mmCIF file of C-alpha atoms and ligand atoms in Angstrom:
data_model
loop_
_atom_site.group_PDB
_atom_site.id
_atom_site.type_symbol
_atom_site.label_atom_id
_atom_site.label_comp_id
_atom_site.label_asym_id
_atom_site.label_seq_id
_atom_site.Cartn_x
_atom_site.Cartn_y
_atom_site.Cartn_z
ATOM 1 C CA MET A 1 44.347 8.038 109.730
ATOM 2 C CA LYS A 2 44.226 9.857 113.400
ATOM 3 C CA ILE A 3 47.541 12.189 113.756
ATOM 4 C CA VAL A 4 48.501 14.478 116.591
ATOM 5 C CA MET A 5 50.914 17.077 115.514
ATOM 6 C CA LEU A 6 53.318 18.074 118.168
ATOM 7 C CA GLY A 7 55.753 21.163 118.566
ATOM 8 C CA ALA A 8 56.177 24.453 119.975
ATOM 9 C CA PRO A 9 53.869 27.316 118.990
ATOM 10 C CA GLY A 10 55.359 28.739 115.466
ATOM 11 C CA ALA A 11 56.925 25.249 114.980
ATOM 12 C CA GLY A 12 55.048 24.770 111.727
ATOM 13 C CA LYS A 13 52.342 22.430 113.181
ATOM 14 C CA GLY A 14 49.275 24.308 111.358
ATOM 15 C CA THR A 15 51.120 24.558 107.877
ATOM 16 C CA GLN A 16 52.037 20.729 108.169
ATOM 17 C CA ALA A 17 48.725 19.926 109.335
ATOM 18 C CA LYS A 18 47.023 21.623 106.286
ATOM 19 C CA LYS A 19 48.830 19.870 103.818
ATOM 20 C CA ILE A 20 48.431 16.476 105.561
ATOM 21 C CA ALA A 21 44.746 16.873 105.966
ATOM 22 C CA ALA A 22 44.457 17.814 102.087
ATOM 23 C CA GLU A 23 46.641 14.876 101.173
ATOM 24 C CA TYR A 24 44.317 12.338 103.161
ATOM 25 C CA ASN A 25 40.797 14.218 102.731
ATOM 26 C CA ILE A 26 40.421 14.545 106.649
ATOM 27 C CA PRO A 27 39.560 17.350 108.677
ATOM 28 C CA HIS A 28 42.564 19.618 110.332
ATOM 29 C CA ILE A 29 40.878 19.949 113.708
ATOM 30 C CA SER A 30 42.912 23.272 115.437
ATOM 31 C CA THR A 31 41.852 24.196 119.007
ATOM 32 C CA GLY A 32 43.456 27.563 118.694
ATOM 33 C CA ASP A 33 41.480 28.056 115.422
ATOM 34 C CA ILE A 34 38.280 27.046 117.201
ATOM 35 C CA PHE A 35 38.916 29.447 119.949
ATOM 36 C CA ARG A 36 39.864 32.268 117.959
ATOM 37 C CA ALA A 37 36.354 31.693 115.579
ATOM 38 C CA ASN A 38 34.487 31.780 119.004
ATOM 39 C CA ILE A 39 36.271 34.942 120.175
ATOM 40 C CA LYS A 40 35.609 36.643 116.752
ATOM 41 C CA ASN A 41 31.789 35.398 116.899
ATOM 42 C CA GLY A 42 31.604 36.674 120.575
ATOM 43 C CA THR A 43 30.520 33.429 122.228
ATOM 44 C CA GLU A 44 30.647 32.569 125.978
ATOM 45 C CA LEU A 45 33.361 30.129 124.985
ATOM 46 C CA GLY A 46 35.333 32.866 123.590
ATOM 47 C CA LYS A 47 35.111 35.267 126.042
ATOM 48 C CA ARG A 48 36.527 32.578 128.916
ATOM 49 C CA ALA A 49 38.884 31.657 126.487
ATOM 50 C CA LYS A 50 40.398 35.015 125.270
ATOM 51 C CA ALA A 51 41.622 36.235 128.999
ATOM 52 C CA TYR A 52 44.143 33.306 128.944
ATOM 53 C CA MET A 53 44.992 33.285 125.285
ATOM 54 C CA ASP A 54 46.168 36.852 125.555
ATOM 55 C CA GLU A 55 48.385 36.107 128.232
ATOM 56 C CA GLY A 56 50.093 33.469 126.429
ATOM 57 C CA LYS A 57 48.523 30.820 128.936
ATOM 58 C CA LEU A 58 46.655 27.498 128.564
ATOM 59 C CA VAL A 59 42.670 27.699 128.269
ATOM 60 C CA PRO A 60 41.815 25.128 131.259
ATOM 61 C CA ASP A 61 41.470 21.427 130.285
ATOM 62 C CA SER A 62 37.746 21.354 131.149
ATOM 63 C CA LEU A 63 36.830 24.115 128.634
ATOM 64 C CA THR A 64 39.236 22.487 126.045
ATOM 65 C CA LEU A 65 37.852 19.046 126.427
ATOM 66 C CA GLU A 66 34.595 19.791 126.210
ATOM 67 C CA LEU A 67 34.936 21.660 122.982
ATOM 68 C CA ILE A 68 37.122 19.036 121.299
ATOM 69 C CA MET A 69 34.864 16.188 121.973
ATOM 70 C CA ASP A 70 31.765 17.980 120.650
ATOM 71 C CA ARG A 71 34.116 18.525 117.521
ATOM 72 C CA PHE A 72 35.087 14.597 117.627
ATOM 73 C CA ALA A 73 31.316 13.818 117.356
ATOM 74 C CA GLU A 74 30.784 15.455 114.174
ATOM 75 C CA PRO A 75 30.572 13.231 111.039
ATOM 76 C CA ASP A 76 33.842 14.293 109.316
ATOM 77 C CA CYS A 77 35.712 12.945 111.904
ATOM 78 C CA ALA A 78 34.821 9.558 110.952
ATOM 79 C CA SER A 79 37.696 8.521 108.860
ATOM 80 C CA GLY A 80 40.028 10.319 110.979
ATOM 81 C CA TYR A 81 41.910 13.831 111.723
ATOM 82 C CA VAL A 82 44.951 15.709 112.052
ATOM 83 C CA LEU A 83 44.732 17.605 115.432
ATOM 84 C CA ASP A 84 47.028 20.487 115.792
ATOM 85 C CA GLY A 85 47.538 22.267 118.975
ATOM 86 C CA PHE A 86 45.706 19.560 120.971
ATOM 87 C CA PRO A 87 46.554 17.626 123.201
ATOM 88 C CA ARG A 88 48.380 20.373 124.824
ATOM 89 C CA THR A 89 49.022 19.164 128.669
ATOM 90 C CA ILE A 90 49.193 15.319 129.740
ATOM 91 C CA ALA A 91 45.694 15.099 131.188
ATOM 92 C CA GLN A 92 44.488 16.441 127.693
ATOM 93 C CA ALA A 93 46.719 13.329 125.937
ATOM 94 C CA GLU A 94 45.126 11.121 128.675
ATOM 95 C CA ALA A 95 41.546 12.145 127.711
ATOM 96 C CA LEU A 96 41.981 11.766 123.892
ATOM 97 C CA ALA A 97 43.453 8.154 124.936
ATOM 98 C CA LYS A 98 40.535 7.235 127.011
ATOM 99 C CA SER A 99 37.819 8.468 124.565
ATOM 100 C CA LEU A 100 39.501 6.615 121.900
ATOM 101 C CA ALA A 101 39.903 3.680 123.681
ATOM 102 C CA ASP A 102 36.422 3.408 124.771
ATOM 103 C CA LYS A 103 35.507 3.018 121.004
ATOM 104 C CA GLY A 104 38.220 0.381 120.764
ATOM 105 C CA ASP A 105 40.150 2.978 118.620
ATOM 106 C CA LYS A 106 43.381 4.751 118.968
ATOM 107 C CA LEU A 107 45.744 7.394 117.330
ATOM 108 C CA ASP A 108 48.303 6.346 114.482
ATOM 109 C CA PHE A 109 51.086 8.886 114.705
ATOM 110 C CA ALA A 110 52.278 11.503 116.540
ATOM 111 C CA ILE A 111 54.615 13.883 114.791
ATOM 112 C CA ASP A 112 56.900 16.246 116.709
ATOM 113 C CA VAL A 113 57.810 19.151 114.113
ATOM 114 C CA ASP A 114 61.297 20.019 116.043
ATOM 115 C CA VAL A 115 62.307 23.424 115.922
ATOM 116 C CA PRO A 116 64.761 25.281 118.414
ATOM 117 C CA ASP A 117 63.373 28.165 120.574
ATOM 118 C CA GLU A 118 65.886 31.011 118.911
ATOM 119 C CA LYS A 119 64.393 30.409 115.273
ATOM 120 C CA ILE A 120 60.510 30.303 116.872
ATOM 121 C CA VAL A 121 60.518 33.963 117.567
ATOM 122 C CA THR A 122 61.594 34.908 114.305
ATOM 123 C CA ARG A 123 58.739 32.452 112.781
ATOM 124 C CA MET A 124 55.936 33.888 115.238
ATOM 125 C CA SER A 125 57.071 37.702 114.530
ATOM 126 C CA GLY A 126 56.416 37.287 110.747
ATOM 127 C CA ARG A 127 53.321 35.394 110.914
ATOM 128 C CA ARG A 128 50.483 36.521 109.126
ATOM 129 C CA ALA A 129 46.949 34.903 109.448
ATOM 130 C CA CYS A 130 43.698 35.366 107.350
ATOM 131 C CA ALA A 131 40.770 35.948 109.838
ATOM 132 C CA ALA A 132 38.105 34.908 107.059
ATOM 133 C CA CYS A 133 39.695 31.397 106.097
ATOM 134 C CA GLY A 134 42.234 30.416 108.734
ATOM 135 C CA GLY A 135 45.329 30.562 106.078
ATOM 136 C CA THR A 136 48.880 30.924 107.349
ATOM 137 C CA PHE A 137 51.691 32.815 105.619
ATOM 138 C CA HIS A 138 54.930 34.424 106.782
ATOM 139 C CA ILE A 139 56.255 37.759 105.399
ATOM 140 C CA LYS A 140 59.874 36.302 104.685
ATOM 141 C CA TYR A 141 59.082 32.351 104.182
ATOM 142 C CA ASN A 142 55.934 32.107 102.892
ATOM 143 C CA PRO A 143 54.601 35.563 101.447
ATOM 144 C CA THR A 144 51.518 36.389 100.015
ATOM 145 C CA LYS A 145 51.546 37.554 95.893
ATOM 146 C CA VAL A 146 49.960 40.984 97.364
ATOM 147 C CA GLU A 147 51.113 41.992 100.574
ATOM 148 C CA GLY A 148 48.319 41.885 103.596
ATOM 149 C CA ILE A 149 45.994 39.799 101.079
ATOM 150 C CA CYS A 150 45.435 36.038 101.491
ATOM 151 C CA ASP A 151 46.307 34.128 98.769
ATOM 152 C CA LEU A 152 43.622 31.576 99.346
ATOM 153 C CA CYS A 153 40.299 33.750 99.641
ATOM 154 C CA GLY A 154 41.417 37.222 99.227
ATOM 155 C CA GLY A 155 40.820 38.055 102.859
ATOM 156 C CA GLU A 156 42.562 40.371 104.916
ATOM 157 C CA LEU A 157 45.927 39.040 106.928
ATOM 158 C CA MET A 158 46.472 39.958 110.492
ATOM 159 C CA ILE A 159 48.867 39.551 112.817
ATOM 160 C CA ARG A 160 47.656 37.317 115.760
ATOM 161 C CA ASP A 161 47.045 39.325 119.252
ATOM 162 C CA ASP A 162 49.684 36.241 120.893
ATOM 163 C CA ASP A 163 52.163 36.749 118.288
ATOM 164 C CA LYS A 164 53.861 39.792 120.166
ATOM 165 C CA PRO A 165 57.337 39.029 121.505
ATOM 166 C CA GLU A 166 56.384 39.405 125.019
ATOM 167 C CA THR A 167 53.887 36.674 124.647
ATOM 168 C CA VAL A 168 55.910 34.838 122.328
ATOM 169 C CA GLN A 169 57.970 34.153 125.146
ATOM 170 C CA LYS A 170 55.131 33.332 127.665
ATOM 171 C CA ARG A 171 53.699 30.506 125.410
ATOM 172 C CA LEU A 172 57.208 28.869 124.889
ATOM 173 C CA SER A 173 57.916 28.519 128.483
ATOM 174 C CA VAL A 174 54.256 27.470 128.727
ATOM 175 C CA TYR A 175 55.285 25.047 126.107
ATOM 176 C CA HIS A 176 58.388 23.710 127.684
ATOM 177 C CA GLU A 177 56.536 22.857 131.089
ATOM 178 C CA GLN A 178 53.230 21.577 129.956
ATOM 179 C CA THR A 179 53.384 20.572 126.581
ATOM 180 C CA GLN A 180 56.836 19.060 125.675
ATOM 181 C CA PRO A 181 56.041 16.232 128.202
ATOM 182 C CA LEU A 182 53.552 14.913 125.609
ATOM 183 C CA ILE A 183 56.841 14.073 123.622
ATOM 184 C CA ASP A 184 57.684 11.232 126.032
ATOM 185 C CA PHE A 185 54.150 10.402 126.636
ATOM 186 C CA TYR A 186 53.938 9.440 122.527
ATOM 187 C CA ASN A 187 57.412 8.043 122.740
ATOM 188 C CA ASN A 188 56.268 5.692 125.207
ATOM 189 C CA ALA A 189 53.247 4.763 123.562
ATOM 190 C CA GLY A 190 55.566 4.094 120.386
ATOM 191 C CA ILE A 191 53.831 6.303 118.282
ATOM 192 C CA LEU A 192 56.342 9.427 117.991
ATOM 193 C CA MET A 193 57.760 10.097 114.954
ATOM 194 C CA THR A 194 60.237 13.270 115.021
ATOM 195 C CA VAL A 195 60.743 15.738 111.767
ATOM 196 C CA ASP A 196 63.283 18.406 111.564
ATOM 197 C CA GLY A 197 60.829 21.470 111.130
ATOM 198 C CA THR A 198 63.857 23.933 110.578
ATOM 199 C CA GLN A 199 64.016 22.505 106.626
ATOM 200 C CA ASP A 200 61.768 24.276 103.950
ATOM 201 C CA VAL A 201 57.824 23.652 104.218
ATOM 202 C CA ASP A 202 57.924 21.311 101.386
ATOM 203 C CA VAL A 203 60.979 19.306 102.518
ATOM 204 C CA VAL A 204 59.149 19.062 106.050
ATOM 205 C CA PHE A 205 56.026 17.803 104.329
ATOM 206 C CA ASN A 206 58.258 15.247 102.184
ATOM 207 C CA SER A 207 59.741 13.939 105.501
ATOM 208 C CA ILE A 208 56.200 13.467 106.797
ATOM 209 C CA MET A 209 54.848 11.635 103.831
ATOM 210 C CA GLN A 210 57.459 9.262 104.216
ATOM 211 C CA ILE A 211 56.326 8.621 107.701
ATOM 212 C CA LEU A 212 52.670 8.224 106.952
ATOM 213 C CA LYS A 213 53.492 6.176 103.706
HETATM 214 P P1 ADP B 301 52.237 26.473 114.510
HETATM 215 O O1 ADP B 301 51.404 26.259 114.023
HETATM 216 O O2 ADP B 301 53.054 25.389 114.981
HETATM 217 O O3 ADP B 301 52.111 27.547 115.498
HETATM 218 P P2 ADP B 301 52.473 27.973 111.919
HETATM 219 O O4 ADP B 301 52.082 26.550 110.623
HETATM 220 O O5 ADP B 301 51.162 28.952 112.003
HETATM 221 O O6 ADP B 301 52.633 27.342 113.477
HETATM 222 O O7 ADP B 301 53.700 28.562 111.303
HETATM 223 C C1 ADP B 301 54.177 29.846 111.801
HETATM 224 C C2 ADP B 301 55.066 30.655 111.218
HETATM 225 O O8 ADP B 301 56.310 30.102 110.585
HETATM 226 C C3 ADP B 301 53.935 30.829 110.006
HETATM 227 O O9 ADP B 301 54.221 32.115 109.742
HETATM 228 C C4 ADP B 301 54.477 29.985 108.868
HETATM 229 O O10 ADP B 301 54.105 30.600 107.494
HETATM 230 C C5 ADP B 301 55.725 29.761 108.983
HETATM 231 N N1 ADP B 301 56.469 28.324 108.751
HETATM 232 C C6 ADP B 301 55.841 27.365 108.774
HETATM 233 N N2 ADP B 301 56.821 26.120 108.570
HETATM 234 C C7 ADP B 301 57.828 26.927 107.849
HETATM 235 C C8 ADP B 301 59.149 26.315 107.505
HETATM 236 N N3 ADP B 301 59.353 25.245 107.275
HETATM 237 N N4 ADP B 301 60.233 27.024 107.416
HETATM 238 C C9 ADP B 301 59.624 28.774 107.305
HETATM 239 N N5 ADP B 301 58.824 29.196 107.849
HETATM 240 C C10 ADP B 301 57.569 28.282 108.147
HETATM 241 P P1 AMP B 302 47.381 28.068 118.719
HETATM 242 O O1 AMP B 302 46.728 28.514 117.766
HETATM 243 O O2 AMP B 302 47.383 26.326 118.639
HETATM 244 O O3 AMP B 302 48.634 28.768 118.836
HETATM 245 O O4 AMP B 302 46.745 28.307 120.158
HETATM 246 C C1 AMP B 302 46.440 29.693 120.557
HETATM 247 C C2 AMP B 302 45.957 29.488 122.192
HETATM 248 O O5 AMP B 302 45.187 29.185 122.413
HETATM 249 C C3 AMP B 302 47.415 28.996 123.214
HETATM 250 O O6 AMP B 302 47.886 29.807 123.297
HETATM 251 C C4 AMP B 302 46.088 28.808 124.265
HETATM 252 O O7 AMP B 302 46.023 30.060 125.127
HETATM 253 C C5 AMP B 302 44.937 28.301 123.684
HETATM 254 N N1 AMP B 302 44.481 27.000 123.001
HETATM 255 C C6 AMP B 302 45.144 26.186 122.058
HETATM 256 N N2 AMP B 302 44.685 24.816 121.883
HETATM 257 C C7 AMP B 302 44.668 24.769 123.404
HETATM 258 C C8 AMP B 302 44.830 23.303 123.958
HETATM 259 N N3 AMP B 302 44.735 22.243 123.860
HETATM 260 N N4 AMP B 302 44.600 23.535 125.182
HETATM 261 C C9 AMP B 302 44.752 24.587 126.141
HETATM 262 N N5 AMP B 302 44.830 25.691 125.722
HETATM 263 C C10 AMP B 302 44.653 25.884 123.962
#
């Protein structure tokens, strides 16, 4: 199963991707998580990506494609994956389609988690992320048992640098300009499915399961 998650930043792609990955026993691949891990580890890639991320801009396609193609080469990708935050531009989507086609393969579904902009700002301002395991929570919609502590691994929760309100606005406009066109791209490819992302996490997940089954 090869799935792409679409949707605005903060729509709930990561939340749903983790659940899909667990259900199908396939890797959840988040380019944002990979960039953040590189920043944390002080790698050259992390240093190059950070400047773009802090401004709410996209990391250049060349850097992102190099990173993701290396990830696809790892053995756990053999039975599929859920992509979260990639592709984010038409050029990335075309590169992905070509690399799959070269192997006689293709994507199964692109799932658009649809949430209007006005709800996105509340989602992102309340998001808390675990730096240790990548767990994602929300102070109101998905609170942890102990405030500030990850339910999954006991790590400390943090606010992402790019979840500040001014950066969120920039990320939303970048989304509308560069990523939203992917909805038409995958609709034309005949694999687009849309779910109402404003519903509760479990309701959204059930809608996705109905599509995938
Ligand atoms: P994305 O990966 O699309 O950027 P996340 O999965 O990180 O989004 O979700 C953004 C924030 O919204 C997180 O704090 C998450 O806990 C919360 N969230 C995700 N899905 C829902 C939902 N269906 N209802 C309410 N809050 C949600
Ligand atoms: P995310 O965790 O998916 O919200 O991504 C956080 C940030 O990482 C984005 O705002 C971009 O700066 C960068 N990023 C993640 N994925 C991509 C991608 N596919 N293409 C370009 N930049 C990306």
